[in-house]
């Protein structure tokens, strides 16, 4: 297979990679996102993802099962310009988004409302996959799971974890349809210690560190829960809080 060598920052493929890395609207428009690194490439091939292009750094590598006709080679300086990751050994590659991951019933789910840090969102995907959580549901203005930082933080879970999108008002219907309780993780006097609740068959909602969950979402829920902490502690990072909740959901 011929591999095209690119040498200019004005090359259309290089410009496309940078737009895909930097613009969520362009990712949605093209149905394509950027990944970086050999581990992620092997994960994508193993999962059977549609790999649309590969950019190698200085020399092409070999990945068993990779079937991609659009492969490119760039010198280190140009590769570093195109890559969303600093000092990456490569490769950079593009993958088709999975348009619909929402089919089928749910055993349980973690719901993220307006968590805007992509590293947190990616970490939650990674943890959900490790904990065998059936679904991660995004509502509100969450970070794009296909942004480079979220993809990198997911450590391959982007190709394996079931992700769904729902409007806030749809969450109650989704829980009822699957026979699940709907809980809100909230700092309030009404919240019960999570250790005293049965959350094995539940959808548990987690909000951003700064704002928490919206009042509208909390009012849709069957109850509120809290992770007990030592007096005087600050609230947990959203990804850490979600990890503790998912552990309780599956232990």
mmCIF file with all atom_site columns, C-alpha atoms in Angstrom, residues 18 37 40 69 76 82 113 183:
data_model
loop_
_atom_site.group_PDB
_atom_site.id
_atom_site.type_symbol
_atom_site.label_atom_id
_atom_site.label_alt_id
_atom_site.label_comp_id
_atom_site.label_asym_id
_atom_site.label_entity_id
_atom_site.label_seq_id
_atom_site.pdbx_PDB_ins_code
_atom_site.Cartn_x
_atom_site.Cartn_y
_atom_site.Cartn_z
_atom_site.occupancy
_atom_site.B_iso_or_equiv
_atom_site.pdbx_formal_charge
_atom_site.auth_seq_id
_atom_site.auth_comp_id
_atom_site.auth_asym_id
_atom_site.auth_atom_id
_atom_site.pdbx_PDB_model_num
ATOM 1 C CA . UNK A 1 18  ? -6.193  20.361 13.343 1.00 0.00 ? 18  UNK A CA 1
ATOM 2 C CA . UNK A 1 37  ? -1.057  6.859  20.006 1.00 0.00 ? 37  UNK A CA 1
ATOM 3 C CA . UNK A 1 40  ? -5.492  3.639  21.031 1.00 0.00 ? 40  UNK A CA 1
ATOM 4 C CA . UNK A 1 69  ? -6.195  2.933  2.601  1.00 0.00 ? 69  UNK A CA 1
ATOM 5 C CA . UNK A 1 76  ? 8.595   15.047 13.252 1.00 0.00 ? 76  UNK A CA 1
ATOM 6 C CA . UNK A 1 82  ? -0.776  18.207 13.553 1.00 0.00 ? 82  UNK A CA 1
ATOM 7 C CA . UNK A 1 113 ? -25.109 16.674 33.909 1.00 0.00 ? 113 UNK A CA 1
ATOM 8 C CA . UNK A 1 183 ? -31.013 9.129  42.323 1.00 0.00 ? 183 UNK A CA 1
#
